[in-house]
Coordinates of C-alpha atoms in Angstrom, one line a residue:
X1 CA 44.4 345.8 -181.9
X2 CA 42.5 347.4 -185.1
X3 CA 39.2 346.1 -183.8
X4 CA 39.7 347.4 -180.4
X5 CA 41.2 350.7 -181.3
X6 CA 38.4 350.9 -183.6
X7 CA 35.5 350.2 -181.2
X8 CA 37.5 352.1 -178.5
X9 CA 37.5 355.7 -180.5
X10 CA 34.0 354.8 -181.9
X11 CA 32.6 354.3 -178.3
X12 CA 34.6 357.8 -177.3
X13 CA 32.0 359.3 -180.0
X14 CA 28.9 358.3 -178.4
X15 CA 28.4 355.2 -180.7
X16 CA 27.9 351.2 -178.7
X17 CA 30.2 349.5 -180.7
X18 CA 29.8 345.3 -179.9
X19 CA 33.2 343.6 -180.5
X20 CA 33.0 339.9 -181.7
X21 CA 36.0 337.7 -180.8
X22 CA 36.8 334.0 -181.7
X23 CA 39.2 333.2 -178.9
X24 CA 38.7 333.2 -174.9
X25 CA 40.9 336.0 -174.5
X26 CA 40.2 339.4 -176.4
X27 CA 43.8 341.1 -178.2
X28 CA 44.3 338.7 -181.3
X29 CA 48.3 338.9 -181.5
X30 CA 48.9 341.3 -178.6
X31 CA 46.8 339.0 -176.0
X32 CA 49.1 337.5 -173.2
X33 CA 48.6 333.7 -171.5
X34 CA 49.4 332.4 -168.0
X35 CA 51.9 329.8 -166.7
X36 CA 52.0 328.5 -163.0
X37 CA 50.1 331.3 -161.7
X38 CA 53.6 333.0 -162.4
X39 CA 54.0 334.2 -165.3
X40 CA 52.3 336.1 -168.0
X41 CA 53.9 335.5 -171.4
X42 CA 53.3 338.1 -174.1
X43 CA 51.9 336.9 -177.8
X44 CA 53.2 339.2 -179.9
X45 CA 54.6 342.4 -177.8
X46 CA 58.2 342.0 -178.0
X47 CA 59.0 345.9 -178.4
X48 CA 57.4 348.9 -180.0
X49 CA 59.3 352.1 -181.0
X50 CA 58.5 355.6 -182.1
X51 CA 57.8 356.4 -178.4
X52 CA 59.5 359.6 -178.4
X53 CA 57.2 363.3 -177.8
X54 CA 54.8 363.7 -180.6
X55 CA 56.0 359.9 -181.4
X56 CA 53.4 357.4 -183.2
X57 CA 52.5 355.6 -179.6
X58 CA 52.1 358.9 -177.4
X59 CA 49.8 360.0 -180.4
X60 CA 47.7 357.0 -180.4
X61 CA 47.8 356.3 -177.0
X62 CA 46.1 360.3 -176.3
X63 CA 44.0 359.4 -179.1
X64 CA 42.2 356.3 -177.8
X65 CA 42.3 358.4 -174.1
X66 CA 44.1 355.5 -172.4
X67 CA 47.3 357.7 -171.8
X68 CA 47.1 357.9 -168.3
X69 CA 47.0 354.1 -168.2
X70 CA 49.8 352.7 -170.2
X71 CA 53.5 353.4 -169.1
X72 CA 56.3 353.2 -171.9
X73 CA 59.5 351.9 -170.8
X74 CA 63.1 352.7 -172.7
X75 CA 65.2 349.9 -173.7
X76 CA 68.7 350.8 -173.8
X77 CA 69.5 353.5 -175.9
X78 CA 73.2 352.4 -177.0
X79 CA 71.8 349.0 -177.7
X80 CA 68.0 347.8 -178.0
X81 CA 68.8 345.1 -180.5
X82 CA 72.2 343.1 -179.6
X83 CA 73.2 340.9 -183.1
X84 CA 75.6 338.2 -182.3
X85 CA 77.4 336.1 -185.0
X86 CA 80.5 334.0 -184.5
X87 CA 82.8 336.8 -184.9
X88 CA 80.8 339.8 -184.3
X89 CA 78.6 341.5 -182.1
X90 CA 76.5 344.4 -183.0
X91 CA 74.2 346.9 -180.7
X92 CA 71.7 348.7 -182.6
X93 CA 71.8 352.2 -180.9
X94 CA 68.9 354.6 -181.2
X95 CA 69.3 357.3 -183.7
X96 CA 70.2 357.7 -186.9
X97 CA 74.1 359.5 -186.7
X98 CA 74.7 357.1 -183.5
X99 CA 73.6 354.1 -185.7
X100 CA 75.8 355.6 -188.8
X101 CA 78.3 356.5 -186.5
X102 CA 78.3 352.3 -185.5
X103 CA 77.9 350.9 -188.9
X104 CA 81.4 353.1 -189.7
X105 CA 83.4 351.8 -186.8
X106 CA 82.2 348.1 -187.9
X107 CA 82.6 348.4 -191.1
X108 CA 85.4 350.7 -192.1
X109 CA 86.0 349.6 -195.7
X110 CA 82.1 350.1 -196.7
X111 CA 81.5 353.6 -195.4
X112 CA 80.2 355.0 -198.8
X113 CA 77.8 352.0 -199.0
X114 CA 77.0 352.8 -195.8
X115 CA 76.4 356.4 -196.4
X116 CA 74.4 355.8 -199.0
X117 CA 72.5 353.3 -197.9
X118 CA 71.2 355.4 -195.0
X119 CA 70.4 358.0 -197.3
X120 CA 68.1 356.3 -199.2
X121 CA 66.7 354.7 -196.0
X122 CA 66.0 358.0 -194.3
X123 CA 64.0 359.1 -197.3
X124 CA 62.2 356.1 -198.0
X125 CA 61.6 356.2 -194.0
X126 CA 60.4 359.8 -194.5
X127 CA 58.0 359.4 -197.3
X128 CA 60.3 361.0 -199.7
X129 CA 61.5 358.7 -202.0
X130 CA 61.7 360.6 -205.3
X131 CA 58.4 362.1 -207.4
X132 CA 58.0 359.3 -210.6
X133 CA 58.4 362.6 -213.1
X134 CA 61.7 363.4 -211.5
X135 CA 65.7 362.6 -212.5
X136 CA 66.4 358.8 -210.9
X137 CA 69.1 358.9 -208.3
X138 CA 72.6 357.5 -209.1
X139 CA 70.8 354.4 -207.2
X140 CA 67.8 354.0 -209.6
X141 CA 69.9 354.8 -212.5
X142 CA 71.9 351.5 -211.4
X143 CA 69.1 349.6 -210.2
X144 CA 67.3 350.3 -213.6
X145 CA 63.9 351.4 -212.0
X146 CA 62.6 353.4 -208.9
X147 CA 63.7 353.0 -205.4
X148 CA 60.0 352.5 -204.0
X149 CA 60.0 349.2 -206.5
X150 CA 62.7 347.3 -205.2
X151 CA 63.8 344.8 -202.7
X152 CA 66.0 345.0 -199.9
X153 CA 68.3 342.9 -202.2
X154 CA 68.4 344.7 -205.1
X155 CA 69.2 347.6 -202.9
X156 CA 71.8 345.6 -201.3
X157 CA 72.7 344.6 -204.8
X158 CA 73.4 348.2 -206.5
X159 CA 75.4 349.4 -203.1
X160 CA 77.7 345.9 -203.6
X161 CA 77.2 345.7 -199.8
X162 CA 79.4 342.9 -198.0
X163 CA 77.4 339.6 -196.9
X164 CA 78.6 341.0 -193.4
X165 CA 77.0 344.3 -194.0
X166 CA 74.0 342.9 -195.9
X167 CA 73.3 340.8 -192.5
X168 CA 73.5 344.0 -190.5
X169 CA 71.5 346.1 -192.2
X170 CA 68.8 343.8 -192.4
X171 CA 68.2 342.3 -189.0
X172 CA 64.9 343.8 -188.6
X173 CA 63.7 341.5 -191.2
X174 CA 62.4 339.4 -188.5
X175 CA 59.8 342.0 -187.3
X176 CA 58.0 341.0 -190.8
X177 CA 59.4 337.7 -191.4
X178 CA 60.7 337.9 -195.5
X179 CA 64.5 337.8 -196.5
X180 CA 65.6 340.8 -198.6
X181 CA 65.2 339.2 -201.7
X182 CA 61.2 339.6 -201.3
X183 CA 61.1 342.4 -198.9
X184 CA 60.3 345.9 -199.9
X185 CA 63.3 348.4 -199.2
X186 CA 60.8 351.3 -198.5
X187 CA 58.8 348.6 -195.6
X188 CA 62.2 347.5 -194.1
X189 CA 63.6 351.2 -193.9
X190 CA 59.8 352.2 -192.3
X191 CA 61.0 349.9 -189.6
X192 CA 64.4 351.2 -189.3
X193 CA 63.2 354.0 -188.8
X194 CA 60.2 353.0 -185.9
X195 CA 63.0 351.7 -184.0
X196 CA 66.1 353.4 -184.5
X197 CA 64.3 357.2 -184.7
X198 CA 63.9 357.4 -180.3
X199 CA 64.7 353.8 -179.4
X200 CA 62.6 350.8 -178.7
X201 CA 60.4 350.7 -175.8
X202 CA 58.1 348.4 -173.9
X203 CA 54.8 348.3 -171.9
X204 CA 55.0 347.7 -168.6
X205 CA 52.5 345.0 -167.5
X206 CA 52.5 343.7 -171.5
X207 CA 50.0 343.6 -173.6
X208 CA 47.9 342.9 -170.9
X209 CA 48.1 346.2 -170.2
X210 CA 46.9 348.0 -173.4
X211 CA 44.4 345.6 -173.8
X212 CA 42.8 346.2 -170.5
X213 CA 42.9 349.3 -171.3
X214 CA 41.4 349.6 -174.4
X215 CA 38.6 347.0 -173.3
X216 CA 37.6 349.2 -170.3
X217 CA 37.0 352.4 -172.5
X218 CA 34.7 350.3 -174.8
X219 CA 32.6 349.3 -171.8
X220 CA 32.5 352.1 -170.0
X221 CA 31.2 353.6 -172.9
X222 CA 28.4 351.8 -173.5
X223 CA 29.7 348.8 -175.9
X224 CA 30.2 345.6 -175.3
X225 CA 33.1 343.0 -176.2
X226 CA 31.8 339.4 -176.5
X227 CA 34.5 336.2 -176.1
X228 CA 34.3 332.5 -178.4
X229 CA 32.1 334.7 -180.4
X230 CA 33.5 333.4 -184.3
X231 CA 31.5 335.1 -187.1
X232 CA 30.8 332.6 -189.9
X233 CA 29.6 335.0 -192.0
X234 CA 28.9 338.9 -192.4
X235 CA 25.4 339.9 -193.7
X236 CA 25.0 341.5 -197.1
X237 CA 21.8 342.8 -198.5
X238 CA 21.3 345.2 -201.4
X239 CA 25.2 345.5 -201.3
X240 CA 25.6 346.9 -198.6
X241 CA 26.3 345.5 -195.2
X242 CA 23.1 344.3 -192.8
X243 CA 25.4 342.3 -189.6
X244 CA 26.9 339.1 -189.2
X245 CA 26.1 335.7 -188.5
X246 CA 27.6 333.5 -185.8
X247 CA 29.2 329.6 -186.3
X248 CA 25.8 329.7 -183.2
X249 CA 23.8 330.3 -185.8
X250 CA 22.6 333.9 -183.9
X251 CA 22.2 336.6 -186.0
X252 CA 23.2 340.2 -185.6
X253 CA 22.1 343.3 -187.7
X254 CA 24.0 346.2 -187.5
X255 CA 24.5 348.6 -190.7
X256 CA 28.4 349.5 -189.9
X257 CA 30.7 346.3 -189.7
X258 CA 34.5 346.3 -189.2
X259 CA 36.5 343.0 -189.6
X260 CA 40.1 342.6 -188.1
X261 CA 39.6 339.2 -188.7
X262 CA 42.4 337.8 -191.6
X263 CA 42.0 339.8 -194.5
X264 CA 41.7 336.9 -197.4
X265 CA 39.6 334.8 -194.9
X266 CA 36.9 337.9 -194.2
X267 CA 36.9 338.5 -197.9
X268 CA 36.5 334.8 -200.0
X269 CA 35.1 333.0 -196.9
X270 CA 33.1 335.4 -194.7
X271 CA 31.7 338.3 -197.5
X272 CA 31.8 335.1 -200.2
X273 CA 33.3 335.9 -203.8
X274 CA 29.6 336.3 -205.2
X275 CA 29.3 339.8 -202.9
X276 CA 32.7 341.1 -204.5
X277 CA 33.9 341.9 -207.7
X278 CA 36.0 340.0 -209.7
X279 CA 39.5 342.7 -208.9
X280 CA 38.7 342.1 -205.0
X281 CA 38.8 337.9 -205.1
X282 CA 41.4 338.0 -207.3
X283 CA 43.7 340.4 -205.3
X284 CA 42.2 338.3 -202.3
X285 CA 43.1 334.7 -203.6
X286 CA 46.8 336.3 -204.9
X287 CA 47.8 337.5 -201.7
X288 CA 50.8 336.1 -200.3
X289 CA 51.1 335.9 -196.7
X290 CA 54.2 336.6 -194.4
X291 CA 55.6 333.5 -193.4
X292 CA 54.5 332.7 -189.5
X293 CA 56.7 332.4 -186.4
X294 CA 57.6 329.7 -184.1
X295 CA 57.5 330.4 -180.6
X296 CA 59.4 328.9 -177.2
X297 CA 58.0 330.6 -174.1
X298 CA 60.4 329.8 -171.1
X299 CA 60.8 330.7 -167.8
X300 CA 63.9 330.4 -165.7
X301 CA 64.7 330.6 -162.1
X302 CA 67.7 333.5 -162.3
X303 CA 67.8 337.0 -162.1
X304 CA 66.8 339.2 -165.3
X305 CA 69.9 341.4 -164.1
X306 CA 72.0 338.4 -164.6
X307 CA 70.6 336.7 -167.6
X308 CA 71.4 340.4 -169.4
X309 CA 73.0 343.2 -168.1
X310 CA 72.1 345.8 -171.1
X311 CA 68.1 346.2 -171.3
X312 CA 68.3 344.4 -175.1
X313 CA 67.2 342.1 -177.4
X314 CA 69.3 339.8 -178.8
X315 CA 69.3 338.4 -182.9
X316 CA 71.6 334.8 -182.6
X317 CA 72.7 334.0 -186.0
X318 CA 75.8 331.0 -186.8
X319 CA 76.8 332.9 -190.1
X320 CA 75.6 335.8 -192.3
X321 CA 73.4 334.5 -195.1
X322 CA 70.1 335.9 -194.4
X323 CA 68.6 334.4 -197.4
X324 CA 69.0 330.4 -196.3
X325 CA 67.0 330.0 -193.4
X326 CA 63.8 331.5 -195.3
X327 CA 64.8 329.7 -198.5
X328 CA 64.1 326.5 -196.1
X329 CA 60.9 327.6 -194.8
X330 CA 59.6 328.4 -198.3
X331 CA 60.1 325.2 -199.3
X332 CA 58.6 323.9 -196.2
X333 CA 61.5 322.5 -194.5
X334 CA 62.3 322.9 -191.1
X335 CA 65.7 325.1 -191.3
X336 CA 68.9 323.4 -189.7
X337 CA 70.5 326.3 -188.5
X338 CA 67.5 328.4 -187.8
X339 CA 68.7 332.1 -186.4
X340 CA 66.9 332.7 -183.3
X341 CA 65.6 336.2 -181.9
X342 CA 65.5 336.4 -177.8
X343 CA 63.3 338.9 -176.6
X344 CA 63.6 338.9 -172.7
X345 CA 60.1 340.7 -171.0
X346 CA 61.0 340.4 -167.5
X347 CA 64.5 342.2 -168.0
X348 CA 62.1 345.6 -170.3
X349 CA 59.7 345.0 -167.0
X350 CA 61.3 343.9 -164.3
X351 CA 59.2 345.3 -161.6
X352 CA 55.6 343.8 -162.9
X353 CA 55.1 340.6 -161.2
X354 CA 52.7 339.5 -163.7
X355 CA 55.5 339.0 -165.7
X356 CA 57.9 337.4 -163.4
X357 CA 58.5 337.0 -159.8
X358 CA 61.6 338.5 -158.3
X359 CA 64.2 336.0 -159.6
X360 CA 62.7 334.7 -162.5
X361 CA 63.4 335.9 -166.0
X362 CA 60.5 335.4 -168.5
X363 CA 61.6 335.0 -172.1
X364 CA 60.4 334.7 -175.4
X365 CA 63.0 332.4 -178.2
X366 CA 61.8 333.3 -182.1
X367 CA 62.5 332.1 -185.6
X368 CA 60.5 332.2 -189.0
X369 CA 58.7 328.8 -189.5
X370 CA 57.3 326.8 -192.6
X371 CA 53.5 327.5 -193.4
X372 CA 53.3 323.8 -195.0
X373 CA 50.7 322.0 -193.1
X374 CA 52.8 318.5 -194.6
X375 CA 55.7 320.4 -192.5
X376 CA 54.3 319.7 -189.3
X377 CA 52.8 316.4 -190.3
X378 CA 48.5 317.2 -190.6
X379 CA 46.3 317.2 -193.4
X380 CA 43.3 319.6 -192.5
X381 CA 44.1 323.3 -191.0
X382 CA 43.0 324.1 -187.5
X383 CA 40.9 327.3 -188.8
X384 CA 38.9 324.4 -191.5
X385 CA 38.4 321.9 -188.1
X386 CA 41.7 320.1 -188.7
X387 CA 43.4 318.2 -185.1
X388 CA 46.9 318.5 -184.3
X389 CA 48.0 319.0 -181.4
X390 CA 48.4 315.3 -179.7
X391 CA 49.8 313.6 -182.8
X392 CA 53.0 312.0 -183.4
X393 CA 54.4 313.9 -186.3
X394 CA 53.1 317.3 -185.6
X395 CA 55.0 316.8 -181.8
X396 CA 58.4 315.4 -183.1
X397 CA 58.6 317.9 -186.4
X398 CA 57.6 320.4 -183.1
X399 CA 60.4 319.2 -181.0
X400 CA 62.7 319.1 -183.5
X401 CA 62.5 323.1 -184.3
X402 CA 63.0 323.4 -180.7
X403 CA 65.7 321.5 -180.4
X404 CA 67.5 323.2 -183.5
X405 CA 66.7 326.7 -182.3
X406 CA 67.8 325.7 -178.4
X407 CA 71.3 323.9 -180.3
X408 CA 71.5 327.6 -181.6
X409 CA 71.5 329.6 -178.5
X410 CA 74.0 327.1 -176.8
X411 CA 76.6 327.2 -180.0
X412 CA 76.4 331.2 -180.1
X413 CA 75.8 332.1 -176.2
X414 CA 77.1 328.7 -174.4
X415 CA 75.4 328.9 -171.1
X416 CA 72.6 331.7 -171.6
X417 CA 70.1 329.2 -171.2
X418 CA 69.7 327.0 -167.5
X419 CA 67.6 326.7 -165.0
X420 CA 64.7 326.4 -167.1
X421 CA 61.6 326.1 -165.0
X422 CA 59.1 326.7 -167.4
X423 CA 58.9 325.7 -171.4
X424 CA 56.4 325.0 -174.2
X425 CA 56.0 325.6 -177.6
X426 CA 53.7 327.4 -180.2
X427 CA 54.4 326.6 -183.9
X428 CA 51.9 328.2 -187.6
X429 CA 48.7 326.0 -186.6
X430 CA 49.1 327.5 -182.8
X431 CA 48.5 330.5 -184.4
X432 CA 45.8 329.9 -186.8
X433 CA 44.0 327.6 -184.0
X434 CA 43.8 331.2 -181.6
X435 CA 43.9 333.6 -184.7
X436 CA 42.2 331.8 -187.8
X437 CA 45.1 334.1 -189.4
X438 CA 45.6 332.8 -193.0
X439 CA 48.5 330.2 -192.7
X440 CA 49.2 330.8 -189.1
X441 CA 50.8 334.1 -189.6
X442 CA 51.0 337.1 -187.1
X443 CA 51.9 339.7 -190.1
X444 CA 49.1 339.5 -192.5
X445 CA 50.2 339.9 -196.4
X446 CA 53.9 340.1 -197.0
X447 CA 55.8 343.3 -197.4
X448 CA 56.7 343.0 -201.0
X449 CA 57.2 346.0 -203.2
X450 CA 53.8 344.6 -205.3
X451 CA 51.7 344.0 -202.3
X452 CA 53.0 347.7 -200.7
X453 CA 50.3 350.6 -200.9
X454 CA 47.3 350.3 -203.3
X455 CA 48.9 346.1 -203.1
X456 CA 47.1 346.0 -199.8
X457 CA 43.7 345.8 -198.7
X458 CA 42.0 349.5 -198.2
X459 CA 39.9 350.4 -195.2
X460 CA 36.8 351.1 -197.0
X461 CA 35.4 348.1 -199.2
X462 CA 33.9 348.3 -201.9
X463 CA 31.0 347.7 -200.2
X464 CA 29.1 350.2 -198.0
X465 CA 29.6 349.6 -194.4
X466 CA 32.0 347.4 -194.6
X467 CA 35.5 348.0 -193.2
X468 CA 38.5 346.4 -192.7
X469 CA 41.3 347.0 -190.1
X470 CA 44.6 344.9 -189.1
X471 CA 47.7 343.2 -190.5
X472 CA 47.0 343.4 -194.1
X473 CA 45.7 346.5 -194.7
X474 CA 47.6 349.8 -195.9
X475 CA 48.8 350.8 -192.8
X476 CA 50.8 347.5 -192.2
X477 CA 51.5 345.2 -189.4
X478 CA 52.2 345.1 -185.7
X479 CA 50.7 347.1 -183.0
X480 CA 51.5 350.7 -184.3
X481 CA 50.4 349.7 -187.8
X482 CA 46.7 347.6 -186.3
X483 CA 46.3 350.5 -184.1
X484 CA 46.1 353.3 -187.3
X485 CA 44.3 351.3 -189.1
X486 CA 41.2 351.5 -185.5
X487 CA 41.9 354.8 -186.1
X488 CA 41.8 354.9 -190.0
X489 CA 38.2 353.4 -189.9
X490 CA 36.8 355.1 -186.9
X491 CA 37.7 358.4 -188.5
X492 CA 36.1 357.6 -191.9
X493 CA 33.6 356.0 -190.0
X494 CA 33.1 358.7 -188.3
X495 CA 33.3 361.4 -191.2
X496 CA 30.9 360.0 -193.3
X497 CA 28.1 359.9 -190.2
X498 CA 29.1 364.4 -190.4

């Protein structure tokens, strides 16, 4: 979505912007794949928020000029995310005082933790975490060093929230895949705030949608966009950028390039150490990626209306220790009791047929995964040429996920699931096969408190021409953050050709 945001505002300008892509299909995470000529599952658009007037979407949406063509569709407002646990169930309500308002009734005992927590998260959310020349907050002061510099845990920590509470509060820690012990407070409260400012929303049609969309501007104005088009290289001459290479061994010159391609893998593998300095590999080779996802994409003959009445998401969790599952994964185990997040398209889009026939529901089942390639039983990565996908311990360890997180759904929400007509799978080398993303994640670096800000990779490289755009770059994951850093480098693209 950087790359094509990119090329779509740089086309806009008068310039014929080609866009290179690896895969068959053009999107990267927000591209969308067919099933019995029935059903269109989305990659990676599950929901999107800040949709409100003068919101992040409407902004970027007038931006690129696609407006006219993308319809945003509200989730309901008293409940977009739905958290069940065995004895509770939580709605996540857009807005702040109705989510306060919630967290009180829940929790009556932890109101000033609450309170408290809320403000912090509002400012951090804000951009106004305090100046570093100014008094700490009773927070800090307890914490022992600035708000912007800790974890979600240590937050947790210094309020002495509840396990209960702790669970709450961070159940957007999916959307980035780290457990509060890792996670940046001032990242997880950004996405608090996307969400719970106006409410989640969704596209109708998917992501086929904005991609169409975007793609159509780009050749209408003169560019181009080119499918299994992998660059194995990008050209450098003098210092500056000259083009790229193809794994065809065709060559093209071009004096402005912008990779959305994975950060670390653009850098050390595609620019080559020797063209950077010795700060850039070793920020590059540091990084630490986001863990990745695995995926079941299912289909089942019953009404959306039935499936879920409320227009929601739904978080499935057997108890409230966030940290375990992730623990699991970071050691490269599959986790037993894997919490699994249901994200239900056909029920946001009910009346888009790409998406389901009337009487189908078309659902999406989540859970953070092990990068490990020994995890899923191969050797060689699928972005280095490694195979994978027919072999015996890559399909049981595969199966076995599935089984755990299906296990899940039934303990939590007996019956949810029936009538299946459709299921596969797509685990961390699914997504590095279609990607090439580093360790087949679909968030680029973590969002730690060191790799937060000047921690990611900027827009501008150091060397001229040369741009990057996407997951790990300062403007963070997901479509919102992919699609400001398009217009990031389009604008200093853009400003520095007057």
């Amino acid at each position: 979505m950087g790359g094509l945001t990119t090329a779509d505002l740089l086309s806009r300008a008068g310039l014929k912007p080609l866009v290179l892509e690896h895969h068959f299909a053009a999107g990267g995470n927000a591209q969308t794949f067919r099933r019995k000529r029935m059903f269109d599952f989305d990659v990676g658009l599950h929901y999107i928020g800040d949709c409100g007037p003068g919101g992040l979407f409407p902004v970027l949406l007038k931006n690129t000029g696609i407006e006219d063509e993308i319809e945003l569709l509200p989730m309901d407002t008293d409940g977009f995310d739905t958290l069940v646990y065995p004895d509770l169930r939580f709605r996540v309500p857009a807005g702040w005082e109705n989510y306060r308002q919630r967290l009180h009734e829940t929790f009556p005992q932890e109101r000033h933790a609450i309170d408290r927590y809320l403000e912090f998260a509002h400012a951090a959310a804000q951009g106004m975490l305090r100046p570093p020349d100014s008094e700490p907050t009773a927070l800090e002061r307890r914490l022992g060093k600035p708000a912007s510099a800790c974890t979600l845990g240590e937050v947790f920590d210094g309020l002495e929230c509840s396990m209960r509470l702790r669970a709450v509060l961070a159940s957007f820690s999916g959307t980035y895949a780290a457990p509060p012990s890792r996670a940046a407070a001032s990242a997880h409260a950004g996405l608090q705030e996307h969400y719970i400012k106006s409410g989640a929303y969704f596209i109708r049609g998917g992501g086929r949608a904005l991609i169409d969309a975007l793609v159509g501007v780009v050749k209408r104005n003169g560019g181009e966009v080119r499918l299994r088009s992998r660059v194995r290289r990008v050209l450098i001459e003098n210092g500056k950028a000259s083009g790229v290479e193809l794994t065809s061994g065709e060559v093209l010159r071009s004096a402005i390039v912008v990779s959305n391609a994975d950060a670390k893998r653009t850098l050390l593998e595609m620019v080559g150490p020797e063209n950077l300095s010795r700060q850039t590999v070793e920020k590059a080779e540091a990084g630490r990626m986001a863990l990745p996802l695995f995926i079941i994409y299912m289909a089942m003959k019953r009404d959306p209306l039935e499936v879920s009445p409320p227009n929601t998401n739904y978080l499935l969790a057997s108890d409230y220790d966030v940290e375990r599952p992730y623990a699991a994964c970071y050691e490269g185990e599959l986790p037993d009791d894997p919490p699994v997040f249901i994200s239900i398209a056909s029920r946001k889009d009910p009346e888009s047929q790409n998406i389901a026939p009337a009487g189908y529901t078309n659902l999406q089942l989540m859970t953070a995964a092990p990068t490990a390639l020994r995890t899923w039983g191969v050797g060689t990565s699928p972005a280095s040429g490694g195979r994978y996908r027919h072999t015996l311990d890559y399909t049981m360890a595969k199966k076995l996920l599935e089984e755990r997180m299906l296990d899940q759904v039934e303990r939590v929400m007996p019956g949810f699931i029936r009538d299946v007509v459709w299921q596969e799978s797509a685990t961390p080398l699914t997504q590095e096969r279609f990607t090439l993303s580093t360790g087949g994640t679909s968030y680029g670096l973590e969002l730690s408190p060191d790799q937060m800000g000047e921690g990611r990779f900027p827009i501008a490289t150091e060397i001229e021409g040369l741009y990057l755009v996407g997951a790990s770059t300062t403007f963070g994951h997901g479509i919102g953050g992919t699609m400001v850093s398009g217009q990031a480098a389009a604008g200093t693209i853009l400003a520095k050709r007057g």
